[in-house]
JSON list of C-alpha atoms in Angstrom, two decimals:
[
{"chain": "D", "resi": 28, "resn": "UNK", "atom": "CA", "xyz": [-13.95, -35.81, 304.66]},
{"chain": "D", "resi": 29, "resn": "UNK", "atom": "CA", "xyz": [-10.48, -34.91, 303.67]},
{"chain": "D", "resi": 30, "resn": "UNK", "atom": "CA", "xyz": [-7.28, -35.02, 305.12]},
{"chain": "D", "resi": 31, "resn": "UNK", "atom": "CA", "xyz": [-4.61, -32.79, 305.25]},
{"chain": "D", "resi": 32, "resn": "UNK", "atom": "CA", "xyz": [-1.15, -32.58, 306.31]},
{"chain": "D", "resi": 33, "resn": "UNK", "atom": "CA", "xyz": [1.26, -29.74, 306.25]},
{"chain": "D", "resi": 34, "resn": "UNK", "atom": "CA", "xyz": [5.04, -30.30, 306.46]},
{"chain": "D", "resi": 35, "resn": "UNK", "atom": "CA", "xyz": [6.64, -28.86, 308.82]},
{"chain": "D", "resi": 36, "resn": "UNK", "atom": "CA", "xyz": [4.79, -28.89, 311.72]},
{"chain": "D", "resi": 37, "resn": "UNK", "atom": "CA", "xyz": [7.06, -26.15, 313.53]},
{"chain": "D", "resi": 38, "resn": "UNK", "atom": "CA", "xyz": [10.19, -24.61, 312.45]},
{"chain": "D", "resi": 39, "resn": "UNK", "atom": "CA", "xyz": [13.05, -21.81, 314.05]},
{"chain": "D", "resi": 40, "resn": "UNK", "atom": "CA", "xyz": [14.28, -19.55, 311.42]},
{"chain": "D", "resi": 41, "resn": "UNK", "atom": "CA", "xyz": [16.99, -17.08, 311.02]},
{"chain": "D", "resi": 42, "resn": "UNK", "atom": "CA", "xyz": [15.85, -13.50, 309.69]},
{"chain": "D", "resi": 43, "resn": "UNK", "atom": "CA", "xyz": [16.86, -12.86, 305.88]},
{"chain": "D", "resi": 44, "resn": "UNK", "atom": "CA", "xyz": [16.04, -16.86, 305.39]},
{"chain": "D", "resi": 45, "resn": "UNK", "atom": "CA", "xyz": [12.78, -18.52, 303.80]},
{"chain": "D", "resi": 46, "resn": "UNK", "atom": "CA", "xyz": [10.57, -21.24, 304.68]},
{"chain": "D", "resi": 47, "resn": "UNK", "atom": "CA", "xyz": [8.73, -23.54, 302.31]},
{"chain": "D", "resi": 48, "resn": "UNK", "atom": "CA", "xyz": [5.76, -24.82, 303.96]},
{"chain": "D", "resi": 49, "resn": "UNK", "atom": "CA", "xyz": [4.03, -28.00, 302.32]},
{"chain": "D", "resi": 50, "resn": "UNK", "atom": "CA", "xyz": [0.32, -29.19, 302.59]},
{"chain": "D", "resi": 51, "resn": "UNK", "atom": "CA", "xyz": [-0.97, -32.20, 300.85]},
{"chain": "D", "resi": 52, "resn": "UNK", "atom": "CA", "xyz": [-4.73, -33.42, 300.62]},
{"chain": "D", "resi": 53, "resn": "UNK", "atom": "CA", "xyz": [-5.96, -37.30, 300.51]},
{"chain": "D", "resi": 54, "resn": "UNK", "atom": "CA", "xyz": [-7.87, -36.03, 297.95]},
{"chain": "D", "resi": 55, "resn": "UNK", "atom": "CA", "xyz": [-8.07, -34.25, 294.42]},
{"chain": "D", "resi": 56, "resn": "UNK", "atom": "CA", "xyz": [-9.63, -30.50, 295.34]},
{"chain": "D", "resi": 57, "resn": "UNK", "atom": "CA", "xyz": [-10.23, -27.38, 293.25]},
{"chain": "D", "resi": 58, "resn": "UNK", "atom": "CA", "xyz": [-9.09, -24.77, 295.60]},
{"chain": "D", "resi": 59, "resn": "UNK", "atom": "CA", "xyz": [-6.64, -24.85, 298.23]},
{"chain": "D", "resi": 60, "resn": "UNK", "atom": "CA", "xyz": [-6.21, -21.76, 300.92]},
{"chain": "D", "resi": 61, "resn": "UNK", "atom": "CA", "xyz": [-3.68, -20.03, 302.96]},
{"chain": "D", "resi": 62, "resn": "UNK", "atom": "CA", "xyz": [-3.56, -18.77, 306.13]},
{"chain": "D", "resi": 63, "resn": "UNK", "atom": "CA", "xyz": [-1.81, -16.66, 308.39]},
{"chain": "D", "resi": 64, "resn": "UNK", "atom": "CA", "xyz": [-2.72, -17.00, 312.27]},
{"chain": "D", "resi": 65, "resn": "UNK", "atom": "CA", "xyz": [-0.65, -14.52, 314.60]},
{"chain": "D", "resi": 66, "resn": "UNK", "atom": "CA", "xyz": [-0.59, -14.60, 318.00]},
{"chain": "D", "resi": 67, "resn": "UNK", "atom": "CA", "xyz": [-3.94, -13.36, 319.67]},
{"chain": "D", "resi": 68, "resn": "UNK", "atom": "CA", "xyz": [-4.97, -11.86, 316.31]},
{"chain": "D", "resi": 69, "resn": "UNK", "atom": "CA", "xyz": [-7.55, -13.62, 313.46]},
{"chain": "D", "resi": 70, "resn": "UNK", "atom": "CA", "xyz": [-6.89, -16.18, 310.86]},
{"chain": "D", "resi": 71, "resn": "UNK", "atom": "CA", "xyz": [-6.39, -14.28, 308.24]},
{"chain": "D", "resi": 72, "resn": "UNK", "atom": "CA", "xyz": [-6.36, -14.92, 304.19]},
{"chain": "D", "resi": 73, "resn": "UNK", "atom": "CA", "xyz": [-2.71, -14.98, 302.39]},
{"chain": "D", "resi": 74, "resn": "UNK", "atom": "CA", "xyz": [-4.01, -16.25, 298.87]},
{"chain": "D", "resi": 75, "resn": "UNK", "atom": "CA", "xyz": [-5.99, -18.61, 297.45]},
{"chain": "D", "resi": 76, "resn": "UNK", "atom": "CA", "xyz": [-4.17, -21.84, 294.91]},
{"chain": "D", "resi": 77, "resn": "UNK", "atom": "CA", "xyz": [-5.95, -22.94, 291.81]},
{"chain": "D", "resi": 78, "resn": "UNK", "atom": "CA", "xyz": [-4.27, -25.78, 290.18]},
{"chain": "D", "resi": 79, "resn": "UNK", "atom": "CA", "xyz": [-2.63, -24.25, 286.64]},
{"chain": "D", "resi": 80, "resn": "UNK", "atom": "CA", "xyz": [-3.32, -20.73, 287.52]},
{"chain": "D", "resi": 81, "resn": "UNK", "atom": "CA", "xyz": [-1.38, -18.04, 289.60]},
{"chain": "D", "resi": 82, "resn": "UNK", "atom": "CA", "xyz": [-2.50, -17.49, 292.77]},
{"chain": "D", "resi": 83, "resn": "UNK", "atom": "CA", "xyz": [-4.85, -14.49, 293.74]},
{"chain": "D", "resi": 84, "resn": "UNK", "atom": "CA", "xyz": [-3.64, -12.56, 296.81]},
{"chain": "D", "resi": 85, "resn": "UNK", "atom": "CA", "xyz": [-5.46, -10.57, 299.38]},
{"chain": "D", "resi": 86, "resn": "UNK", "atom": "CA", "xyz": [-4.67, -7.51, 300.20]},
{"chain": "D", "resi": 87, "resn": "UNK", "atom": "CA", "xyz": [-1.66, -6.67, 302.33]},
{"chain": "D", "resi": 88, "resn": "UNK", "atom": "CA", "xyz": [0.25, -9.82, 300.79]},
{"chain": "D", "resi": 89, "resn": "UNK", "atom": "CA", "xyz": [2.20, -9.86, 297.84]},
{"chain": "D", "resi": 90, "resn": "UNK", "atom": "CA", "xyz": [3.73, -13.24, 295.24]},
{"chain": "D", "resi": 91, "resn": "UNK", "atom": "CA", "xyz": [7.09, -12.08, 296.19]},
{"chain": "D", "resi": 92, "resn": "UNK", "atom": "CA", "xyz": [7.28, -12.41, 300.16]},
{"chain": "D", "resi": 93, "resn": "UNK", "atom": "CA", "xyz": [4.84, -15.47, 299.99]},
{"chain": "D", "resi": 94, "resn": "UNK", "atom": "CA", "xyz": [5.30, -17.32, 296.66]},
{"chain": "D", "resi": 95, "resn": "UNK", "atom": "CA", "xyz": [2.91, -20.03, 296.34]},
{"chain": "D", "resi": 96, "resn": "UNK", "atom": "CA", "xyz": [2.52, -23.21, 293.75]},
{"chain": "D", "resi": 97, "resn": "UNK", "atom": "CA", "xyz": [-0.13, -25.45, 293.25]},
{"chain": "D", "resi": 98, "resn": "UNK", "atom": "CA", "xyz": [1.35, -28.22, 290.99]},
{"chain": "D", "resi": 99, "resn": "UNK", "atom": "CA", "xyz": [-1.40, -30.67, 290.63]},
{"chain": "D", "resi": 100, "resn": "UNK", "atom": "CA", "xyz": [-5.09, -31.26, 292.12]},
{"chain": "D", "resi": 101, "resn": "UNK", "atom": "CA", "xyz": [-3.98, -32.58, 296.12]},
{"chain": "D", "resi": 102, "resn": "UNK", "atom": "CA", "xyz": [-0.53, -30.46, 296.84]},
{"chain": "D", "resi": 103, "resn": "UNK", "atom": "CA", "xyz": [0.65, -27.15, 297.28]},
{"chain": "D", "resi": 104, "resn": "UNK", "atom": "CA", "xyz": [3.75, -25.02, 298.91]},
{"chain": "D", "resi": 105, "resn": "UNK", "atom": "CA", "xyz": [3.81, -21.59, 300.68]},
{"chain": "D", "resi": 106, "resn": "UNK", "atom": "CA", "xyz": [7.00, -20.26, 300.98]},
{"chain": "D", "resi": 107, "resn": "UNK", "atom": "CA", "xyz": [7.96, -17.32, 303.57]},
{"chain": "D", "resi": 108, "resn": "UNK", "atom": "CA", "xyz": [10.82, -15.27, 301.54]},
{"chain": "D", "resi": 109, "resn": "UNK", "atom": "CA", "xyz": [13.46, -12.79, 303.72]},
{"chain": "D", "resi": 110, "resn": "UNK", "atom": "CA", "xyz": [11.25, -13.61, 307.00]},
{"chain": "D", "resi": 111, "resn": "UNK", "atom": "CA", "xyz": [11.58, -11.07, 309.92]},
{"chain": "D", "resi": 112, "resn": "UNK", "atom": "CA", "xyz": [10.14, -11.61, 313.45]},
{"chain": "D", "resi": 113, "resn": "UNK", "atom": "CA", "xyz": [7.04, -10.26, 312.55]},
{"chain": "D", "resi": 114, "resn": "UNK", "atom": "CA", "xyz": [6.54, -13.27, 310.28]},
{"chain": "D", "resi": 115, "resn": "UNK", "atom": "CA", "xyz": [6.30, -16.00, 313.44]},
{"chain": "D", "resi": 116, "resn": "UNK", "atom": "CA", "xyz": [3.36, -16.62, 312.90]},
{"chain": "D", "resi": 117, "resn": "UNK", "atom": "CA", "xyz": [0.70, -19.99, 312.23]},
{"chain": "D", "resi": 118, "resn": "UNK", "atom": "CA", "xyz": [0.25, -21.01, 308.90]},
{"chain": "D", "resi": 119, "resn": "UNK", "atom": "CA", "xyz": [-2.16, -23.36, 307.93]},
{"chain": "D", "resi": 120, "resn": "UNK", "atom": "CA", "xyz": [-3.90, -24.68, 304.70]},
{"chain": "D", "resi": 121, "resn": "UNK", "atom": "CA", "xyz": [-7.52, -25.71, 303.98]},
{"chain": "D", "resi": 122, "resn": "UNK", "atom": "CA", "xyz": [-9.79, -26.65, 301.50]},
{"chain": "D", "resi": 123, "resn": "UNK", "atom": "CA", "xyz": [-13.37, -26.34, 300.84]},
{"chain": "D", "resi": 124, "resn": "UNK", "atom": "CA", "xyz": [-15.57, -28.95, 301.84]},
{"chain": "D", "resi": 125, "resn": "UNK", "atom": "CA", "xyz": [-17.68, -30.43, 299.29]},
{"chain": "D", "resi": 126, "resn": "UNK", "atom": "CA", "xyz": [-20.16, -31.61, 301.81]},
{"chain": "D", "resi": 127, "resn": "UNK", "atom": "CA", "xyz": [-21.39, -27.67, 302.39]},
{"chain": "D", "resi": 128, "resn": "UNK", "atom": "CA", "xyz": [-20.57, -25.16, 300.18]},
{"chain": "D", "resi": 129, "resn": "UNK", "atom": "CA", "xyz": [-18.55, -22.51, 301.71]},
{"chain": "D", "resi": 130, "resn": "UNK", "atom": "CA", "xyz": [-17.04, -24.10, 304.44]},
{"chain": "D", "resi": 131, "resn": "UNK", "atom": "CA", "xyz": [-13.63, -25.28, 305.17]},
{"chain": "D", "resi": 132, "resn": "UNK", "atom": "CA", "xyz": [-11.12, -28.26, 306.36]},
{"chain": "D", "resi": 133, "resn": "UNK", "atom": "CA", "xyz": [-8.26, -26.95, 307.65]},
{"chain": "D", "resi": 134, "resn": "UNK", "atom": "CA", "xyz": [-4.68, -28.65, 307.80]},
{"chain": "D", "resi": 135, "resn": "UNK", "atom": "CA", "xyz": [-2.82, -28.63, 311.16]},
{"chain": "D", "resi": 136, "resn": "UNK", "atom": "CA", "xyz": [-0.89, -25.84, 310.58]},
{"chain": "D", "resi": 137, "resn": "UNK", "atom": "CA", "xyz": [2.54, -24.84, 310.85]},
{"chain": "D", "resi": 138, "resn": "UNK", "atom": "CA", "xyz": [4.03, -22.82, 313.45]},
{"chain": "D", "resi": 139, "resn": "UNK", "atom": "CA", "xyz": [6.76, -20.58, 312.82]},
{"chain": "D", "resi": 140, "resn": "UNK", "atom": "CA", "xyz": [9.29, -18.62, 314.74]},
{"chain": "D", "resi": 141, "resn": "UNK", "atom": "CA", "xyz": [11.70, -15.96, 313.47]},
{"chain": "D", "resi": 142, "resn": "UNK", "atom": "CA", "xyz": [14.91, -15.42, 315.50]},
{"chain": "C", "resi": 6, "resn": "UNK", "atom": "CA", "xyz": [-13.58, -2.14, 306.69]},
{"chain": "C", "resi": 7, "resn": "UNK", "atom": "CA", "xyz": [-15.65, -5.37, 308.08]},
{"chain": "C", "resi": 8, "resn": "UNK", "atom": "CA", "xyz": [-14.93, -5.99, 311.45]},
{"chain": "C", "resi": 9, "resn": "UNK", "atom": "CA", "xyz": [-16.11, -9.17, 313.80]},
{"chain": "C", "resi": 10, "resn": "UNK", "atom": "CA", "xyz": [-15.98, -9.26, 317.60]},
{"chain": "C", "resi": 11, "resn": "UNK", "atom": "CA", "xyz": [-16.50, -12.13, 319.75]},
{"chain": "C", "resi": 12, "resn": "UNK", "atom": "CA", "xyz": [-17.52, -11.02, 323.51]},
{"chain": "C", "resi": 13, "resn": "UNK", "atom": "CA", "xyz": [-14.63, -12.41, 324.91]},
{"chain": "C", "resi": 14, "resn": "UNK", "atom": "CA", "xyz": [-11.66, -13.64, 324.56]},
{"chain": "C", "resi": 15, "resn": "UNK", "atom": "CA", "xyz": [-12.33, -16.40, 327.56]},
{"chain": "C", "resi": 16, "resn": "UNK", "atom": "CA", "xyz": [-14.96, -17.95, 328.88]},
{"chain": "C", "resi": 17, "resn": "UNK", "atom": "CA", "xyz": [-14.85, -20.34, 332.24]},
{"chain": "C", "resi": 18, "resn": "UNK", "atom": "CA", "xyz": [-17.72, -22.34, 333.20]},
{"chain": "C", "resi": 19, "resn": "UNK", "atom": "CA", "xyz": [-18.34, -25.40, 335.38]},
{"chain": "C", "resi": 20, "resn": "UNK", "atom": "CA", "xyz": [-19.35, -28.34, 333.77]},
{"chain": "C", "resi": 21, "resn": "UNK", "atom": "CA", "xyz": [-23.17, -29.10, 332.78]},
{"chain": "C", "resi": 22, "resn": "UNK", "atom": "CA", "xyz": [-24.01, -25.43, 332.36]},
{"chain": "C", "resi": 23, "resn": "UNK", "atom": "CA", "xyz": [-24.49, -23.93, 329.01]},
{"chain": "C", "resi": 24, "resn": "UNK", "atom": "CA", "xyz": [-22.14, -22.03, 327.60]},
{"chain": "C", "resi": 25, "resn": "UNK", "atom": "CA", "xyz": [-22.99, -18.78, 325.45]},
{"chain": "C", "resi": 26, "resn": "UNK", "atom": "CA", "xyz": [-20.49, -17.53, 322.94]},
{"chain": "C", "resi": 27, "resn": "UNK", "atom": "CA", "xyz": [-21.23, -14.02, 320.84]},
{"chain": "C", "resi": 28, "resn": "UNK", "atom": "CA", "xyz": [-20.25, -12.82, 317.74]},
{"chain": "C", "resi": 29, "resn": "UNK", "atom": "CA", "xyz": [-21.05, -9.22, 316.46]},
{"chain": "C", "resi": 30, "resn": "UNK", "atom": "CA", "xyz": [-20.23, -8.01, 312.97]},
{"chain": "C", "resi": 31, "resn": "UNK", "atom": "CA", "xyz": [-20.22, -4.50, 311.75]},
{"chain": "C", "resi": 32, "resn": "UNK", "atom": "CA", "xyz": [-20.10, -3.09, 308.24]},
{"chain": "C", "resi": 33, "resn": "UNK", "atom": "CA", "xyz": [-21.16, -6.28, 306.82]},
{"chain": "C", "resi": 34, "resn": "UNK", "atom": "CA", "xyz": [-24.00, -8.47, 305.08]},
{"chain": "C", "resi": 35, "resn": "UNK", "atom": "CA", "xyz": [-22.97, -11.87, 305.28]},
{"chain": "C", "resi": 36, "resn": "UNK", "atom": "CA", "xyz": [-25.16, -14.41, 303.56]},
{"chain": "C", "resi": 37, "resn": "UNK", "atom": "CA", "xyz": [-23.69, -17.13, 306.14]},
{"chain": "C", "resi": 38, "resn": "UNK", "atom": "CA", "xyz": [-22.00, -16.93, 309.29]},
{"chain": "C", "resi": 39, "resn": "UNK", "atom": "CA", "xyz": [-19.86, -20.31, 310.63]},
{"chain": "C", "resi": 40, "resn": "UNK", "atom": "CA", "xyz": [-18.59, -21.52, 313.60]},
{"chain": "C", "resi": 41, "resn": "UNK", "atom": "CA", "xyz": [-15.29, -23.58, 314.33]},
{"chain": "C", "resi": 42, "resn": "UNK", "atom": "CA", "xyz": [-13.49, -25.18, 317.18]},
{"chain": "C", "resi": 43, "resn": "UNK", "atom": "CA", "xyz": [-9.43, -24.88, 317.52]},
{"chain": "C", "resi": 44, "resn": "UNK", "atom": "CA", "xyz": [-7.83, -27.10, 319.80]},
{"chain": "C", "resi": 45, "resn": "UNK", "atom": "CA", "xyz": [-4.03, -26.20, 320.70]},
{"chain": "C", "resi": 46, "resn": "UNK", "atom": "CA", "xyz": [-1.47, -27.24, 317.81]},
{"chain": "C", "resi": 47, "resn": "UNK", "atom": "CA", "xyz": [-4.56, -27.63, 315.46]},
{"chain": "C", "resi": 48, "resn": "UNK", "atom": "CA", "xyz": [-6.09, -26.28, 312.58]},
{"chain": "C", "resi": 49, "resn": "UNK", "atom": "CA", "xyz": [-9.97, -25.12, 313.31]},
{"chain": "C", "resi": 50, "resn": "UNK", "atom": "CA", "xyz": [-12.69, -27.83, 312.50]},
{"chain": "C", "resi": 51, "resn": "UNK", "atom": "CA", "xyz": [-16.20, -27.13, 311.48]},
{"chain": "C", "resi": 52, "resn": "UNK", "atom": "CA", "xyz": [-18.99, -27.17, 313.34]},
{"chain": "C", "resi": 53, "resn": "UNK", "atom": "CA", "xyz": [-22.05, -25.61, 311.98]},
{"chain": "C", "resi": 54, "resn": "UNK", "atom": "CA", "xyz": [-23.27, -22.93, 309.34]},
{"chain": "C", "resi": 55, "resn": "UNK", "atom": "CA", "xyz": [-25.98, -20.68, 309.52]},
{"chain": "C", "resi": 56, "resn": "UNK", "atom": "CA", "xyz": [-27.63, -18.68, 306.54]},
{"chain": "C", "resi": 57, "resn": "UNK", "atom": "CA", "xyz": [-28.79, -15.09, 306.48]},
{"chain": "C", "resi": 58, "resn": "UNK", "atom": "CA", "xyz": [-32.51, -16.10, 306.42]},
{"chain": "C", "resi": 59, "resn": "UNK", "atom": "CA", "xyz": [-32.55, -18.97, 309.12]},
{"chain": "C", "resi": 60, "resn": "UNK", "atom": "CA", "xyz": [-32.95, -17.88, 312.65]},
{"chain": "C", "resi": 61, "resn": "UNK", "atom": "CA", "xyz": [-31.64, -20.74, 314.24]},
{"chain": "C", "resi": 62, "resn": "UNK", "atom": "CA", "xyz": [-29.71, -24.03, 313.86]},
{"chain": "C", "resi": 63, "resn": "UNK", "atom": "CA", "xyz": [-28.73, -27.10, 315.90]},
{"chain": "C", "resi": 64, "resn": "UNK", "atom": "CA", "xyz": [-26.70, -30.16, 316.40]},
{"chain": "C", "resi": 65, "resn": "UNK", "atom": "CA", "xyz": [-26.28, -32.32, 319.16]},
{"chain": "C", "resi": 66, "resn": "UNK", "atom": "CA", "xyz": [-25.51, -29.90, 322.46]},
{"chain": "C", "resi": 67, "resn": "UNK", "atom": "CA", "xyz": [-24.75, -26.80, 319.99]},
{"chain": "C", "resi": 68, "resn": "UNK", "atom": "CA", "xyz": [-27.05, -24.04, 318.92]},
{"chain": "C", "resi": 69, "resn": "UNK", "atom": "CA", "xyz": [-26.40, -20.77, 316.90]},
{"chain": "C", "resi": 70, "resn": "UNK", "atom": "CA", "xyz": [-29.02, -18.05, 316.39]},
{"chain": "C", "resi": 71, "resn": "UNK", "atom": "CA", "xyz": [-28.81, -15.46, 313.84]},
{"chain": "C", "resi": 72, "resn": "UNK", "atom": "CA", "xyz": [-30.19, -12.49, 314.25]},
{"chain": "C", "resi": 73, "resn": "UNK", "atom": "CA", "xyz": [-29.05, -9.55, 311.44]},
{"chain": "C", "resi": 74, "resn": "UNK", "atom": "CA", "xyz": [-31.00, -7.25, 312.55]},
{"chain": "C", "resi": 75, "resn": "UNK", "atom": "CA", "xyz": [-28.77, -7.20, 315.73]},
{"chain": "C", "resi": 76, "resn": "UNK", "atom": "CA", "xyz": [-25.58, -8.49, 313.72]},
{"chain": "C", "resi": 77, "resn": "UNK", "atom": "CA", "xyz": [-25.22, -10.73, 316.09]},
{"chain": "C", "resi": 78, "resn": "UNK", "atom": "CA", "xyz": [-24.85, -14.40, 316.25]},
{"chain": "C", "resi": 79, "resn": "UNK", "atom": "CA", "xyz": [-25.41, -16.34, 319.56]},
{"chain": "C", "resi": 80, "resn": "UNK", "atom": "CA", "xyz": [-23.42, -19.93, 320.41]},
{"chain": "C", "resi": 81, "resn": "UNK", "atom": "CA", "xyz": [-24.60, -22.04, 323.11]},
{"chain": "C", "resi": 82, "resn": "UNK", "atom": "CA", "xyz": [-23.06, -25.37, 324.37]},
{"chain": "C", "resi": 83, "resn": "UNK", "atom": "CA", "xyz": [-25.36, -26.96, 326.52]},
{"chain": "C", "resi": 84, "resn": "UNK", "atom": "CA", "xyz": [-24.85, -29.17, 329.39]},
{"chain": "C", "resi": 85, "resn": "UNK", "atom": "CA", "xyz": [-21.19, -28.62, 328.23]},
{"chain": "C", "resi": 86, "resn": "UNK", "atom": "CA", "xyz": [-17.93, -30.87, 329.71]},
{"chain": "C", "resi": 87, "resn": "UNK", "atom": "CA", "xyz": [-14.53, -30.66, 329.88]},
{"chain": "C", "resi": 88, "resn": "UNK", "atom": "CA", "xyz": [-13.78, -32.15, 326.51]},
{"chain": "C", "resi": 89, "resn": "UNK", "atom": "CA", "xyz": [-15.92, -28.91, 325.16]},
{"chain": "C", "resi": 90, "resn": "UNK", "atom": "CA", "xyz": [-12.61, -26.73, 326.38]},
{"chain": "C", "resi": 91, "resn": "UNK", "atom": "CA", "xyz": [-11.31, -24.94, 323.07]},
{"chain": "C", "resi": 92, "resn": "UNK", "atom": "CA", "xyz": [-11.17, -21.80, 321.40]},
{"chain": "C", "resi": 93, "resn": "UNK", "atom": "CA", "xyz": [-14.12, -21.28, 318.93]},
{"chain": "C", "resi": 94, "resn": "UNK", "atom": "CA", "xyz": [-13.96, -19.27, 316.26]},
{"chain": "C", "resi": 95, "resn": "UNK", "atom": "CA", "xyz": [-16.46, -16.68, 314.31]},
{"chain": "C", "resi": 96, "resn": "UNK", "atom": "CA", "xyz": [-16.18, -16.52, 310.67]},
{"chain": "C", "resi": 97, "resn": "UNK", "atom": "CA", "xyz": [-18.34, -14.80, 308.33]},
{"chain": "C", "resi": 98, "resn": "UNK", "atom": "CA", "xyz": [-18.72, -14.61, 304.31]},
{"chain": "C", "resi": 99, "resn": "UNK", "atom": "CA", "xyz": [-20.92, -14.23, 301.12]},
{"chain": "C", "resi": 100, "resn": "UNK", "atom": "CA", "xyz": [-21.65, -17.23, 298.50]},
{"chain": "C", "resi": 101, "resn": "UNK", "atom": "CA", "xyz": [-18.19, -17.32, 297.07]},
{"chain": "C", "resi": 102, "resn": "UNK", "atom": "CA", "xyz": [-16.14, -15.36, 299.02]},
{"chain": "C", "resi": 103, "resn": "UNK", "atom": "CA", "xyz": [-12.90, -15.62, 301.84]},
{"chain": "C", "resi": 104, "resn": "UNK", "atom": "CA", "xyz": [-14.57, -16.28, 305.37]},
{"chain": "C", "resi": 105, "resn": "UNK", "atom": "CA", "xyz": [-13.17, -13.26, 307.55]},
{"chain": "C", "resi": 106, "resn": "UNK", "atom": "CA", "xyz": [-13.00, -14.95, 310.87]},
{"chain": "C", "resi": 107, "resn": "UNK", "atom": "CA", "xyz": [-12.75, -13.11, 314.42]},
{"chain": "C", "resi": 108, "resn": "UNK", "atom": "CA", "xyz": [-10.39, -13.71, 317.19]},
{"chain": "C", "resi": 109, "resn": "UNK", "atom": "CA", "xyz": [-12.50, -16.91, 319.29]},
{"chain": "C", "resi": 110, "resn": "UNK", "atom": "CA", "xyz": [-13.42, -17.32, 322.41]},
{"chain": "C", "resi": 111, "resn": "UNK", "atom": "CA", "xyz": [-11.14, -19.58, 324.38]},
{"chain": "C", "resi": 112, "resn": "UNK", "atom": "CA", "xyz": [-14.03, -21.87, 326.58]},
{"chain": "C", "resi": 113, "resn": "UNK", "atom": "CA", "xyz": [-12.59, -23.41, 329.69]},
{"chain": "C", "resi": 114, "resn": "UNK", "atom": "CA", "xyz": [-15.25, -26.04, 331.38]},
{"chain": "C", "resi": 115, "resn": "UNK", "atom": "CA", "xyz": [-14.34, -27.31, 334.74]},
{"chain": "C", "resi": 116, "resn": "UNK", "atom": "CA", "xyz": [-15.18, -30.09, 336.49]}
]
């Protein structure tokens, strides 16, 4: 199984600022996902991270309010750019497990709150 | 657009009865359909898939039917305890594809 960790585990923001959220894996994996989870609503799909390529965003979510890198096999960053209260949100970071093919570990996430 | 429901968005039960969880799709095929359990401050874990041409699946005290002639998956925890208490999640995708997940169903068991 892998293990994953996301840095920070909570955070209090100012609006206008940005975040950088971290999430490392024990292990080396292909693709790595991100997540938004808002309060009472569904996780939802930001983008998905493929080591030495740009990430591939869903709809509704663009590179420039949630730039993402993927700089080797086991880490990447999401940041939040020019966050607004609407942003306080979850975020959280998985990977696929190899074990069964389309399904997921998930990271712990990171919970955010815009002032 | 796709759209999942799950019946409720809690569920309280005393302990050793089973619980039942629902999850209806609409304007969707998925080849599998997933469960996961969140537990406050974490990220959802897996707990069992089910393909488009399988009726039913267990583990342990958990079973999930299929049915897509219904769109409708069924979740049952039986003889379920305290330590069952979480919010389970509904998520649904083709080979290859994002899962789309619904809201959960946050299970209270009392003892």
């Amino acid at each position: 199984s892998a293990v994953i960790s996301q840095k920070p585990s909570r955070d209090i923001c100012q609006r206008g600022t940005s975040l950088t959220i971290q999430c490392q894996v024990d292990s080396q994996v292909t693709m790595m996902f991100w997540y938004r989870q808002q309060p009472g609503q569904s996780l939802t799909l930001i983008a998905t991270a493929n080591q030495g390529s740009e990430a591939t965003y869903e709809s509704g979510f663009v590179i420039d309010k949630f730039p993402i890198s993927r700089p080797n096999l086991t880490f990447s960053t999401l940041t939040v750019s020019n966050m607004s209260p609407e942003d306080s949100s979850i975020y959280l970071c998985s990977v696929d497990r190899v074990q069964l093919v389309d399904t997921q570990y998930f990271g712990p996430g990171t919970r955010l709150t815009v002032l | 657009s796709q759209k999942i429901e799950q019946n409720s968005e809690a569920l309280n039960i005393q302990e050793g009865k089973t619980a039942t969880l629902t999850c209806n799709y609409t304007n969707y095929s998925p080849a599998y359909l997933q469960w996961y359990r969140q537990d406050p401050g974490r990220g959802p874990v897996f707990l069992l898939l089910i393909r488009e041409n399988e009726k039913e699946k267990r583990k342990e005290r958990l079973k999930v039917t299929f049915d897509t002639t219904l769109k409708q998956s069924l979740f049952h925890i039986t003889a379920s305890q305290p330590a069952d208490s979480a919010t389970y999640l509904c998520a649904l995708n083709q080979a290859g594809t994002a899962l789309i997940f619904g809201k959960g169903t946050t299970l209270s068991v009392s003892s």
